[in-house]
Coordinates of C-alpha atoms in Angstrom, one line a residue:
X9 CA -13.8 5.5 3.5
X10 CA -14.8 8.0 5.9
X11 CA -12.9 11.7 6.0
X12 CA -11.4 12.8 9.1
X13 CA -9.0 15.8 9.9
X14 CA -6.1 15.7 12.0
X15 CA -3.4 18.3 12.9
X16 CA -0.1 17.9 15.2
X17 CA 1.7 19.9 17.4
X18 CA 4.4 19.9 20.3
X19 CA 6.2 17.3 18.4
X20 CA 10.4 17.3 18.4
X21 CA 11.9 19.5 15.4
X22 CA 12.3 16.6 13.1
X23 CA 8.9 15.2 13.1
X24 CA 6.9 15.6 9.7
X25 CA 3.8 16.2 10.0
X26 CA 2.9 14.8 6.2
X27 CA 4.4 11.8 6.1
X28 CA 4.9 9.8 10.0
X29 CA 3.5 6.2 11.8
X30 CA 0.1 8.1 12.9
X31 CA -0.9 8.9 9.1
X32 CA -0.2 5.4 7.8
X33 CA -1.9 3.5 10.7
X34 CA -4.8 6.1 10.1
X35 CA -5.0 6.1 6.1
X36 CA -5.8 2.1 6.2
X37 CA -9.2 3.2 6.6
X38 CA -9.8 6.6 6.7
X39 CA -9.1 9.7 3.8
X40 CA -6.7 11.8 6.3
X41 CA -6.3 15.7 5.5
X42 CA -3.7 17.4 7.7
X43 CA -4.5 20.7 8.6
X44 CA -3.1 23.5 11.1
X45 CA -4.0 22.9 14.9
X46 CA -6.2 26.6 14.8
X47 CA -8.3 25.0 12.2
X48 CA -10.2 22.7 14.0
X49 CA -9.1 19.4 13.4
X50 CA -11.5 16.1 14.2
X51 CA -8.5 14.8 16.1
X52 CA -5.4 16.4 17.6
X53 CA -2.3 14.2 17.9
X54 CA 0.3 16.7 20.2
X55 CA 3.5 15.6 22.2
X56 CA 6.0 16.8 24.8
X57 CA 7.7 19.6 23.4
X58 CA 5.6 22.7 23.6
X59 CA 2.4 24.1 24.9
X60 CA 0.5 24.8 22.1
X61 CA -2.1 22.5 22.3
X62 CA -3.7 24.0 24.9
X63 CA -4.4 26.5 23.2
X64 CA -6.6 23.8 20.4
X65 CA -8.9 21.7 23.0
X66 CA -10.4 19.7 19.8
X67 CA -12.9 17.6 19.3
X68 CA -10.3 14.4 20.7
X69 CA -6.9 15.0 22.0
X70 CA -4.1 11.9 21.5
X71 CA -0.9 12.8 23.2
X72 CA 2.4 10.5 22.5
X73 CA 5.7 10.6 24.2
X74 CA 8.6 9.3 24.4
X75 CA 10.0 11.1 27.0
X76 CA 10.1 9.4 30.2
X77 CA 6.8 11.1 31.3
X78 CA 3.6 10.3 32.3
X79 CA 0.5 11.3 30.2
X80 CA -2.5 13.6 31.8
X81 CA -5.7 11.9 31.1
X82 CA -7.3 14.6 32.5
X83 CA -6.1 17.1 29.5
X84 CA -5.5 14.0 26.5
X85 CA -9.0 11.3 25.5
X86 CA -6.0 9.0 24.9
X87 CA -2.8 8.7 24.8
X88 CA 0.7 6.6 23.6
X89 CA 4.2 5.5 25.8
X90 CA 6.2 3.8 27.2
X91 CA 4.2 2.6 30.0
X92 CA 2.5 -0.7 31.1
X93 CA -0.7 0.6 31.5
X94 CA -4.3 0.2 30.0
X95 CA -5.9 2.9 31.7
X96 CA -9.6 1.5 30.9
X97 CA -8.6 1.3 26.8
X98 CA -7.6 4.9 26.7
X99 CA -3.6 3.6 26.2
X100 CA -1.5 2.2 24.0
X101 CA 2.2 0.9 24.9
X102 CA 4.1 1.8 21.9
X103 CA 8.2 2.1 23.4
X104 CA 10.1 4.4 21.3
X105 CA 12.5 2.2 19.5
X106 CA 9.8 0.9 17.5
X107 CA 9.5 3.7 15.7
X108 CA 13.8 3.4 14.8
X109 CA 14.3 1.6 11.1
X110 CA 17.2 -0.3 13.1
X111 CA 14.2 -2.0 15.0
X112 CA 12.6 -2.8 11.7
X113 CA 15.8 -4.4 10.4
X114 CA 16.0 -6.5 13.1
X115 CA 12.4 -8.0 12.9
X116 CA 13.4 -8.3 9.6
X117 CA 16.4 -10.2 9.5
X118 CA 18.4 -7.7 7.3
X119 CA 21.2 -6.9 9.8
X120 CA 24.8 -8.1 8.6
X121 CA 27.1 -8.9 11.3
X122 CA 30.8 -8.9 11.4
X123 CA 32.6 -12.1 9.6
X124 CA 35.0 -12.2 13.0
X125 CA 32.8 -10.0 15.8
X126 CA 35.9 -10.7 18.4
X127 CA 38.2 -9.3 15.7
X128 CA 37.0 -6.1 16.3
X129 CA 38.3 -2.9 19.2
X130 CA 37.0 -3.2 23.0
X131 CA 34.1 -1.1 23.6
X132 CA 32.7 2.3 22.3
X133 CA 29.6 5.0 23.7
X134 CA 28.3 7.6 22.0
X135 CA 26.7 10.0 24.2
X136 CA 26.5 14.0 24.3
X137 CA 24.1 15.3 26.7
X138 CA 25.1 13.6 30.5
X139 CA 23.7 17.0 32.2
X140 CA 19.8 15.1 32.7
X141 CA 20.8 11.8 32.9
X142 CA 21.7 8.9 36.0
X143 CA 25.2 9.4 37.3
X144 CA 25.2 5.2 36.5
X145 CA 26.2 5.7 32.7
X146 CA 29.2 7.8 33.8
X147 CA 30.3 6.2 36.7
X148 CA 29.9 2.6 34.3
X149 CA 32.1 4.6 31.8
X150 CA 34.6 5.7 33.8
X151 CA 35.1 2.4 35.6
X152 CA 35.3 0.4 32.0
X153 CA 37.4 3.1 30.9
X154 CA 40.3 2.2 34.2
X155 CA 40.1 -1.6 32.3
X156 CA 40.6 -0.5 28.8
X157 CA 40.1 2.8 26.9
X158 CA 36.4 3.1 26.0
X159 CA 35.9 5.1 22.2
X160 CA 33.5 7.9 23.2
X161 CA 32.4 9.1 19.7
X162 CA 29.7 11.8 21.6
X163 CA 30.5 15.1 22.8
X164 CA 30.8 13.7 26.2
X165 CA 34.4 12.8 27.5
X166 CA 35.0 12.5 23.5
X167 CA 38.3 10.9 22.5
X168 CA 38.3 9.7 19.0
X169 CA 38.6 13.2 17.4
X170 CA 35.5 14.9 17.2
X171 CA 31.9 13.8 17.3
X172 CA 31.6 11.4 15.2
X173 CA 29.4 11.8 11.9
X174 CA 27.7 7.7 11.5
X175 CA 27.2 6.2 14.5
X176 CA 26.0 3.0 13.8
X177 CA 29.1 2.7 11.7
X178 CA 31.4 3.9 14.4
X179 CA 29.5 1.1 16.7
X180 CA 30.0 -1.4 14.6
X181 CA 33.7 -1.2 14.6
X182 CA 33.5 -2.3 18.6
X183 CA 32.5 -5.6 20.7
X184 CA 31.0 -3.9 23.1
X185 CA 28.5 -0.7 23.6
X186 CA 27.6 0.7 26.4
X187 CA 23.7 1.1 26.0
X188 CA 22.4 3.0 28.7
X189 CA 19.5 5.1 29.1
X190 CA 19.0 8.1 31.0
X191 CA 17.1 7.4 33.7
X192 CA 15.7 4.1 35.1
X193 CA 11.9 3.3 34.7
X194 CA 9.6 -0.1 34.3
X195 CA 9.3 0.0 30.3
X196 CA 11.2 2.9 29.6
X197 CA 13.5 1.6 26.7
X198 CA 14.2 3.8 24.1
X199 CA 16.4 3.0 20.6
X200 CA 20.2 2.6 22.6
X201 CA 19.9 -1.1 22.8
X202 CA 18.4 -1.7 19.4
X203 CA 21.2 0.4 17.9
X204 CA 23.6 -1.5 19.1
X205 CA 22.1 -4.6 18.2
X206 CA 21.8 -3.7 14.4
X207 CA 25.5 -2.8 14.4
X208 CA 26.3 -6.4 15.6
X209 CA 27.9 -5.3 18.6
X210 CA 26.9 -6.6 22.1
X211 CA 24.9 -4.4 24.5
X212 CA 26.1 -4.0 27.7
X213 CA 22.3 -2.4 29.0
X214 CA 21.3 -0.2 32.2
X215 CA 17.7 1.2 32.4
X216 CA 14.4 -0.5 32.0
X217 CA 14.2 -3.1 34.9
X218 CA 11.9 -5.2 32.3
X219 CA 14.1 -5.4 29.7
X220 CA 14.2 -9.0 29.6
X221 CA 10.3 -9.3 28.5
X222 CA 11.0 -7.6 25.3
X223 CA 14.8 -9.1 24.7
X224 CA 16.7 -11.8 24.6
X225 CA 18.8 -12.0 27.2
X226 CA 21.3 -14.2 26.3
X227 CA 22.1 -11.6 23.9
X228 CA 23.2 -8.4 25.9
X229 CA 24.8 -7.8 29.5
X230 CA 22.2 -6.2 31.5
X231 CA 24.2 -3.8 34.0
X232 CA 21.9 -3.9 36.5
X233 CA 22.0 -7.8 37.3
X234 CA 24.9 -6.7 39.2
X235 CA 25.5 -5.8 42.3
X236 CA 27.7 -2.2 42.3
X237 CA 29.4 -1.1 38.8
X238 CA 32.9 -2.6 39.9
X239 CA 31.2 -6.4 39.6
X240 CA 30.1 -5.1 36.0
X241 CA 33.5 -4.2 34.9
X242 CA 35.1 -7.2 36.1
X243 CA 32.7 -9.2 34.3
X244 CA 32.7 -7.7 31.1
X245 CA 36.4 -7.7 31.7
X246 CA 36.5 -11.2 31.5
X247 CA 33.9 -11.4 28.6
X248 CA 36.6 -9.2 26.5
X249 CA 39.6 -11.7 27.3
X250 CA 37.2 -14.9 26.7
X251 CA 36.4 -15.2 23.0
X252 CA 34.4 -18.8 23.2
X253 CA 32.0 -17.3 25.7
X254 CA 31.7 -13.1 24.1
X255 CA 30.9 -15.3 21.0
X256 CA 27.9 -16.8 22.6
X257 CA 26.0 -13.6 22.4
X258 CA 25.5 -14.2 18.8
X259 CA 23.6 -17.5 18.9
X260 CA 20.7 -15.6 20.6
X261 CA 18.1 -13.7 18.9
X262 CA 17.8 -10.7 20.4
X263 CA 13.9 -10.2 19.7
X264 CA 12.8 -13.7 20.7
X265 CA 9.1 -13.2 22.2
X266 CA 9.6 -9.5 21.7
X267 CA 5.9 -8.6 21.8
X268 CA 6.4 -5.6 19.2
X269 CA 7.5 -7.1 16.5
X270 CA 3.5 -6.2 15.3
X271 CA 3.7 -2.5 16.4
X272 CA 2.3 -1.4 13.2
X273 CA -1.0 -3.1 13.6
X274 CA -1.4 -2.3 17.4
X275 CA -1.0 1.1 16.3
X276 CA -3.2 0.5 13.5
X277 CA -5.8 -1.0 15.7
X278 CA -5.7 1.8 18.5
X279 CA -6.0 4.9 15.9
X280 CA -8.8 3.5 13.8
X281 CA -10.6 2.3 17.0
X282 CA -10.4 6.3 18.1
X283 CA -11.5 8.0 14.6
X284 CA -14.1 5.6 14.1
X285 CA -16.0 6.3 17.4
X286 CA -14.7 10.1 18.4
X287 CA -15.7 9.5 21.7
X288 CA -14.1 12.1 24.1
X289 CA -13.0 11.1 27.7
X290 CA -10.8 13.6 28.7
X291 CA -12.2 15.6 32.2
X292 CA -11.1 18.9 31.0
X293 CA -13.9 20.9 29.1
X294 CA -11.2 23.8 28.2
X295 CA -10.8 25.4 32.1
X296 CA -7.6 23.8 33.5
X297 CA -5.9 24.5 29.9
X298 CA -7.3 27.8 30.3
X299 CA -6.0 28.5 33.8
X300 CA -3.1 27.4 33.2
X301 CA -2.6 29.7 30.6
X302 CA -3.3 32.3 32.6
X303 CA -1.0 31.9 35.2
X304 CA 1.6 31.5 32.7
X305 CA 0.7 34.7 31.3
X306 CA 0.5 36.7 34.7
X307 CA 3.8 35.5 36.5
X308 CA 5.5 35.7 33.1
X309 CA 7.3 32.4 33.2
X310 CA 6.2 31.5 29.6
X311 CA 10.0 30.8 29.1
X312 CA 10.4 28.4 31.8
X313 CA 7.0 26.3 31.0
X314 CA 8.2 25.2 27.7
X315 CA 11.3 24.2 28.1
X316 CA 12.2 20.9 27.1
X317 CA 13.7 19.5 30.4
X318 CA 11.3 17.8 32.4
X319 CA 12.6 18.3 35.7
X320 CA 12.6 22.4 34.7
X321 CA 8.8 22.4 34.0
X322 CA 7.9 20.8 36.8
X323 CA 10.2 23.4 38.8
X324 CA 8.3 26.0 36.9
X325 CA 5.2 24.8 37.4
X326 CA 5.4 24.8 41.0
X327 CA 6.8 27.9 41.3
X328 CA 3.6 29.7 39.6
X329 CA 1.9 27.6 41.8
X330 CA 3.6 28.8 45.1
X331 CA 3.4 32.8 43.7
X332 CA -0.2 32.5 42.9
X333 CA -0.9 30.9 45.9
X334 CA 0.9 33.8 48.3
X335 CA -0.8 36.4 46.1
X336 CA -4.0 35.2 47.2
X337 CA -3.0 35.0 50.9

């Protein structure tokens, strides 16, 4: 087998950068060494949080997310997210729950449901960070809530206590749970709905308009099939009160026709194809990495640049924009 070096960066805190999906789809046919992003790795895999690899153009530059953002082709050869997009061989769809061992139960059949699912309290939601996120979660939380007390096990509108230490045992202890993401985007689906699955209660889903190509839906209530959050309510009102039809959800297979059930081997397929040929197809030779940096640097907004909230970089980036550009004027 060939040798190849690879380094990572800009990945979330508890990311390890010895032991994750990239190495193993890699190591099926190459000898992998992991080194430090400064010492010149063949490839650089870096992600969303941070700006460190702009500092590292290497050889080829992979970027994954899965943040709801959109990868620059013109600063990454290739790239891995949530979107449906090809973008001439240089992407790979790879959602995030894939990479959640509750999604690997599932395809694998391991997930024990409740002996008596209707035996079970109303509804529960574990959410702690509402500050970045559609006002349709809270609004559908608050209008279940005016039916029948919804457990919030999160830090946000909490009522059982405290945060809550196993969540997919505190799920598991409720018919319902309210799935929803933080924002709405075509194939932005990220581990909520699979969560809720593997604890063997019944989604009730708002996000990804295309949810229905990767899951069953005879087995979850998709939220936005309805016209206004009231209509919601009332239905999974009547769900709560009907136990032949709640029951119902659980003859459905919730990954039937999922296309991912494989993820490993796309993955597999996609990084192997990239080390063996090295080819680079990025536009950027080093200069807009550069000149970014330097504007950074000049208007002193490092801070604002790398934080994690997408809606504050962008802010931050168009606010060196708008200084530099005055200055020159």
């Amino acid at each position: 087998m060939n040798d190849i070096s690879v380094a990572f960066t800009d990945f979330w805190p508890a990311f390890d950068v010895r032991d994750n999906f990239i190495l193993s789809a890699l190591r099926e046919k190459f000898n992998v060494s992991v080194v430090d992003v400064s010492e010149k790795p063949d490839i650089l895999f870096y992600s969303f949080f941070g700006t460190r690899n702009l500092n590292y153009p290497a050889p080829v530059r992979v970027y994954f997310t899965g943040e709801n953002d959109v990868p620059d082709f013109n600063l990454c050869d290739y790239a891995m997210s949530f979107h449906n997009i090809d973008f001439g061989g240089r992407h790979l769809r790879l959602p995030l729950y894939v990479l959640y061992p509750e999604f690997d139960a599932l395809c694998n059949g391991i997930v024990v449901l409740p002996d008596s699912p209707y035996e079970r309290d109303f509804c529960s939601m574990v959410v702690s960070n509402m500050k970045n996120s559609d006002n349709a979660r809270r609004d559908f939380f608050y209008g279940l809530s005016e039916y029948r007390q919804v457990a919030s096990g999160g830090r946000f509108a909490n009522n059982v206590g405290g945060r809550v230490a196993d969540k997919m045992a505190f799920i598991s202890k409720y018919r319902f749970n309210i799935a929803f993401e933080n924002s709405s985007v075509p194939g932005y689906t990220t581990e909520k709905i699979i969560e809720a699955f593997a604890a063997g209660s019944v989604p009730l889903y708002w996000g990804d308009p295309l949810i229905d190509k990767e899951f069953n839906s005879g087995a979850f209530v998709n939220i936005m099939d309805f016209g206004s959050i009231d209509d919601a309510v009332r239905y999974v009102a009547e769900l709560d009160k009907d136990k032949e039809r709640y029951l119902e959800f659980f003859d459905h297979n919730p990954l039937l026709n999922n296309p991912y059930i494989n993820w490993k081997e796309r993955v597999a397929e996609f990084l192997t194809s990239i080390a063996g040929s090295m080819k680079r197809c990025r536009v950027d030779n080093g200069a807009i990495g550069s000149l970014f940096r330097r504007r950074v640097s000049r208007e002193n907004t490092y801070d604002i640049v790398t934080m994690k909230r997408p809606f504050e970089k962008l802010s931050g980036l168009f606010n060196i924009h708008s200084r530099a550009g005055s200055k020159k004027s």
